[in-house]
JSON list of C-alpha atoms in Angstrom, two decimals:
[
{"chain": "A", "resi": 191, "resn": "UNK", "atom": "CA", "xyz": [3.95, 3.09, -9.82]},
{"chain": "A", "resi": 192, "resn": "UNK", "atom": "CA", "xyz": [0.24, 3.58, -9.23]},
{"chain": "A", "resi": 193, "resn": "UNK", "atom": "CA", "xyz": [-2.14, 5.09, -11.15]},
{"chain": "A", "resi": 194, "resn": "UNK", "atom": "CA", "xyz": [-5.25, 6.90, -10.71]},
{"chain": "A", "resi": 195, "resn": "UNK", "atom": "CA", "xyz": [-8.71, 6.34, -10.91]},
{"chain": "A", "resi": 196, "resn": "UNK", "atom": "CA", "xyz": [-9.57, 5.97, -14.21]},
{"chain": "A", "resi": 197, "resn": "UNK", "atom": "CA", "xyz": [-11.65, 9.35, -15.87]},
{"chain": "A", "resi": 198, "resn": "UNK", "atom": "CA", "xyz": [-15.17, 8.93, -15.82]},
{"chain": "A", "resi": 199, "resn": "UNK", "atom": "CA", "xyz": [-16.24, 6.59, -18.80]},
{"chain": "A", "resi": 200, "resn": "UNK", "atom": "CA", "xyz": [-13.03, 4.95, -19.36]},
{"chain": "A", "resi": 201, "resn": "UNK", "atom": "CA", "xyz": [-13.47, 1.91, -16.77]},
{"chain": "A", "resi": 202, "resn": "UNK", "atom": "CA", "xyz": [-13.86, -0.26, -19.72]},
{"chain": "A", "resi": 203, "resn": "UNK", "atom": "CA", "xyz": [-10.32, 0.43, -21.69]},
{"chain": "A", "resi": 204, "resn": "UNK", "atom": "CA", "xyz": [-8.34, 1.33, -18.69]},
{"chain": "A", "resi": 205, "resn": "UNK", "atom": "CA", "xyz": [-6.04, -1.55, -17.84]},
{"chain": "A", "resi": 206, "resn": "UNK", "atom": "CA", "xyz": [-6.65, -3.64, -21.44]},
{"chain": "A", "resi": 207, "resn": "UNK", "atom": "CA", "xyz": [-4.31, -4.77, -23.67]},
{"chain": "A", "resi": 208, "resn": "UNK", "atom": "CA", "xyz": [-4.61, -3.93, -27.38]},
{"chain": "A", "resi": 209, "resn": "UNK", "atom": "CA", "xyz": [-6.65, -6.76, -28.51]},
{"chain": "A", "resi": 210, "resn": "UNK", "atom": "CA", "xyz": [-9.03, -6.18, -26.17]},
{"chain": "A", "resi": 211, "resn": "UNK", "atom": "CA", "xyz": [-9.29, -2.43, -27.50]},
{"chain": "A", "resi": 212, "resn": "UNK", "atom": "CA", "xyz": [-9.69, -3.69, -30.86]},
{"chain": "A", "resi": 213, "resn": "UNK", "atom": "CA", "xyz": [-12.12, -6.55, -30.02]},
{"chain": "A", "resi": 214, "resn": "UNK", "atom": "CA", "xyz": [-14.20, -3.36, -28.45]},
{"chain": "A", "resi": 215, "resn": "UNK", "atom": "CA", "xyz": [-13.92, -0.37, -30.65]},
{"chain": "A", "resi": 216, "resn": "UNK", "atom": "CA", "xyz": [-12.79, -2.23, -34.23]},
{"chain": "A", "resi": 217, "resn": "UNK", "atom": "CA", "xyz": [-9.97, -1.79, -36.01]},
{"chain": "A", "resi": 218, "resn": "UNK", "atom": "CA", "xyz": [-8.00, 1.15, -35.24]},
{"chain": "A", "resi": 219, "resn": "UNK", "atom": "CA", "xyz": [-7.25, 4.19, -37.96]},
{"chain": "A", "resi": 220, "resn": "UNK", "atom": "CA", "xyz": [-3.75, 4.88, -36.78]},
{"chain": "A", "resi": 221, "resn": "UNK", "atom": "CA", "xyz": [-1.50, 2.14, -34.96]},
{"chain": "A", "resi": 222, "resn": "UNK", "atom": "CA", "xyz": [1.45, 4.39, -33.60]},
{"chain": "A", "resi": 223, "resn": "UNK", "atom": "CA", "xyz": [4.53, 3.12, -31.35]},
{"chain": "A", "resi": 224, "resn": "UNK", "atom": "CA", "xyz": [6.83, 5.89, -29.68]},
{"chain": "A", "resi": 225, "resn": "UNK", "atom": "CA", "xyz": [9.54, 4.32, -27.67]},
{"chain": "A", "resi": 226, "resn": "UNK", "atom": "CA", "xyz": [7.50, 1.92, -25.33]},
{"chain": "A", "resi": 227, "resn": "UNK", "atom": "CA", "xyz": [4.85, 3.45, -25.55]},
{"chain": "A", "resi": 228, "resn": "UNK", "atom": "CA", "xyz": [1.55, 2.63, -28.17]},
{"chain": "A", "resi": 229, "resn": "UNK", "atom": "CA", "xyz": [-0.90, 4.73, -29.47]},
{"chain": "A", "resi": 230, "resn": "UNK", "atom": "CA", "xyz": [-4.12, 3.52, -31.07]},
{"chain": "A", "resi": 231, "resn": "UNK", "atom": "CA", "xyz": [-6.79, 5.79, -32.68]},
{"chain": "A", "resi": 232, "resn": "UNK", "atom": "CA", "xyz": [-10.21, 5.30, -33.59]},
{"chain": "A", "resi": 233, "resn": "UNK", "atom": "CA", "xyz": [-11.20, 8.23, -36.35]},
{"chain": "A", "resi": 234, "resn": "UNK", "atom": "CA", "xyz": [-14.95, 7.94, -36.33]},
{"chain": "A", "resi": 235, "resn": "UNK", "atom": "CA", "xyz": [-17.83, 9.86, -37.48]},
{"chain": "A", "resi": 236, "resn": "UNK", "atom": "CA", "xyz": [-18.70, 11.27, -34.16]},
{"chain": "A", "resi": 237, "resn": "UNK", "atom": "CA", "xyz": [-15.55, 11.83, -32.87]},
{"chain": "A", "resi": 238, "resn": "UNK", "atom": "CA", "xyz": [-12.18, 10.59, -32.48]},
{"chain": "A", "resi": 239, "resn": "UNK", "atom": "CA", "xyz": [-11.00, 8.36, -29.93]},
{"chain": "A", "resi": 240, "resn": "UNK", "atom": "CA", "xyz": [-6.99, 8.39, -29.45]},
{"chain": "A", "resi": 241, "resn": "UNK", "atom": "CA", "xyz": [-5.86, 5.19, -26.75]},
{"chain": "A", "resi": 242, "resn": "UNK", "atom": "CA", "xyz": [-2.39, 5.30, -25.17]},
{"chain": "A", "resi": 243, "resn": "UNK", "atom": "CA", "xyz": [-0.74, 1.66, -23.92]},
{"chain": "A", "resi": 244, "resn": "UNK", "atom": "CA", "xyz": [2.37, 1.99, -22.02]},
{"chain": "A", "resi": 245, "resn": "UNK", "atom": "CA", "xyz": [4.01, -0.77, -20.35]},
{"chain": "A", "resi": 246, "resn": "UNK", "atom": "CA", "xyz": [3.04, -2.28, -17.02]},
{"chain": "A", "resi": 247, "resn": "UNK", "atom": "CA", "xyz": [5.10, -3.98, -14.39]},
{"chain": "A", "resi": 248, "resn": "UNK", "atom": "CA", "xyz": [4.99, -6.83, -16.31]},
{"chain": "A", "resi": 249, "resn": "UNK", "atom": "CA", "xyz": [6.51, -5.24, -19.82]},
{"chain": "A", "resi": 250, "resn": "UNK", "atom": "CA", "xyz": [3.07, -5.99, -20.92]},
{"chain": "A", "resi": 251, "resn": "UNK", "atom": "CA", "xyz": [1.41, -3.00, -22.66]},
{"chain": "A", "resi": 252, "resn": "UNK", "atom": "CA", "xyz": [-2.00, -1.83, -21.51]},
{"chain": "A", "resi": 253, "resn": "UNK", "atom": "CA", "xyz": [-4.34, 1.21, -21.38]},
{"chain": "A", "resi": 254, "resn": "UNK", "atom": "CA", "xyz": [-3.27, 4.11, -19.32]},
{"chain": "A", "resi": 255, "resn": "UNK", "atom": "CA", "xyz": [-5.36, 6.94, -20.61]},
{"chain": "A", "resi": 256, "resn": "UNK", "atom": "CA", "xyz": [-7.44, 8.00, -23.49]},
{"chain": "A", "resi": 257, "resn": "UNK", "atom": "CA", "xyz": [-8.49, 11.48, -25.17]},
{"chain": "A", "resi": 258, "resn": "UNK", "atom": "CA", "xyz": [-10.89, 12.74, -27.81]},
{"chain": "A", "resi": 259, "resn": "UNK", "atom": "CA", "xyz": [-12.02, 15.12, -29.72]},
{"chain": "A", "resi": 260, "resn": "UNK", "atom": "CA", "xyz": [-14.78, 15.92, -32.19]},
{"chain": "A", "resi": 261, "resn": "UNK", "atom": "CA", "xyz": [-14.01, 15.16, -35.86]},
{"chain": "A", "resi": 262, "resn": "UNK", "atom": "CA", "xyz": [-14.09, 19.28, -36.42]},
{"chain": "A", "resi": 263, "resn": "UNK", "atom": "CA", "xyz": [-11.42, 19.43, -34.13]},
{"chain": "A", "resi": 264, "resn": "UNK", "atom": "CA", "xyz": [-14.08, 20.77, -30.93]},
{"chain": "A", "resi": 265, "resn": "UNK", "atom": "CA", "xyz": [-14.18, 19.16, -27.19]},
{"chain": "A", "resi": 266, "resn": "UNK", "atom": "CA", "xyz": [-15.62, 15.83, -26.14]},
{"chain": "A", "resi": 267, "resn": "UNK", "atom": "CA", "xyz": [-14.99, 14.06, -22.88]},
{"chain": "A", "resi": 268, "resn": "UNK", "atom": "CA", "xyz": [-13.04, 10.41, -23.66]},
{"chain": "A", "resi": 269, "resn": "UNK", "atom": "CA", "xyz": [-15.64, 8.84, -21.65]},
{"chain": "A", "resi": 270, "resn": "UNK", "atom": "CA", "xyz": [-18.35, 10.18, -23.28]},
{"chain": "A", "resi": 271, "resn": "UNK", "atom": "CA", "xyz": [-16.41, 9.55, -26.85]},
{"chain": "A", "resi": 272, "resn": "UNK", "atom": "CA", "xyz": [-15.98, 5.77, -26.26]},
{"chain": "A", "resi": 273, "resn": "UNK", "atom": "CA", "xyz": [-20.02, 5.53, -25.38]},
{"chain": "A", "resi": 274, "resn": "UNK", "atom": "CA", "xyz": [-20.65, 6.87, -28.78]},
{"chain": "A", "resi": 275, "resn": "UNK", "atom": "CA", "xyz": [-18.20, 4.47, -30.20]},
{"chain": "A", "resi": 276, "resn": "UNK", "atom": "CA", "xyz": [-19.20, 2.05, -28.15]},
{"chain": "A", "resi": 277, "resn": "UNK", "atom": "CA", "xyz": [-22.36, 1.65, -26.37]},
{"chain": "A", "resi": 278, "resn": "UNK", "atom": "CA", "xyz": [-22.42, -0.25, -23.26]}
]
């Protein structure tokens, strides 16, 4: 199936495998698999980053989508997360 555009900010995750998340953002806090699907989060001081894999056409698991919030539990764009995390 195809997918859409990735949100701004996200160009650099979108379509990576988990070693290249890892080799970007560090070691994750929470490594999470549900069915085929893979959840990695990133609980930093500035926020928290959470990264979804699911499988492509391949069986190959890579970056769908990503969402964040503030460490308080308050509203922060992924995009906008993953530059704090990760300047670039």
């Amino acid at each position: 199936p195809a997918f859409a555009p990735p949100p701004p900010g996200l160009a650099r995750l979108i379509g990576r495998d988990a070693a290249a998340v890892t080799a970007l953002l560090g070691p994750p806090s929470l490594d999470r698999r549900e069915g085929p699907a893979r959840q990695l989060q990133f609980i930093r001081p500035l926020c928290i980053l959470d990264v979804f894999l699911y499988p492509g056409t391949g069986g190959a698991l890579a970056v769908r989508t990503a969402a964040a919030r503030r460490p308080d539990g308050g509203r922060i764009d992924a995009g906008a997360c993953l530059q704090l995390l990760a300047p670039g």
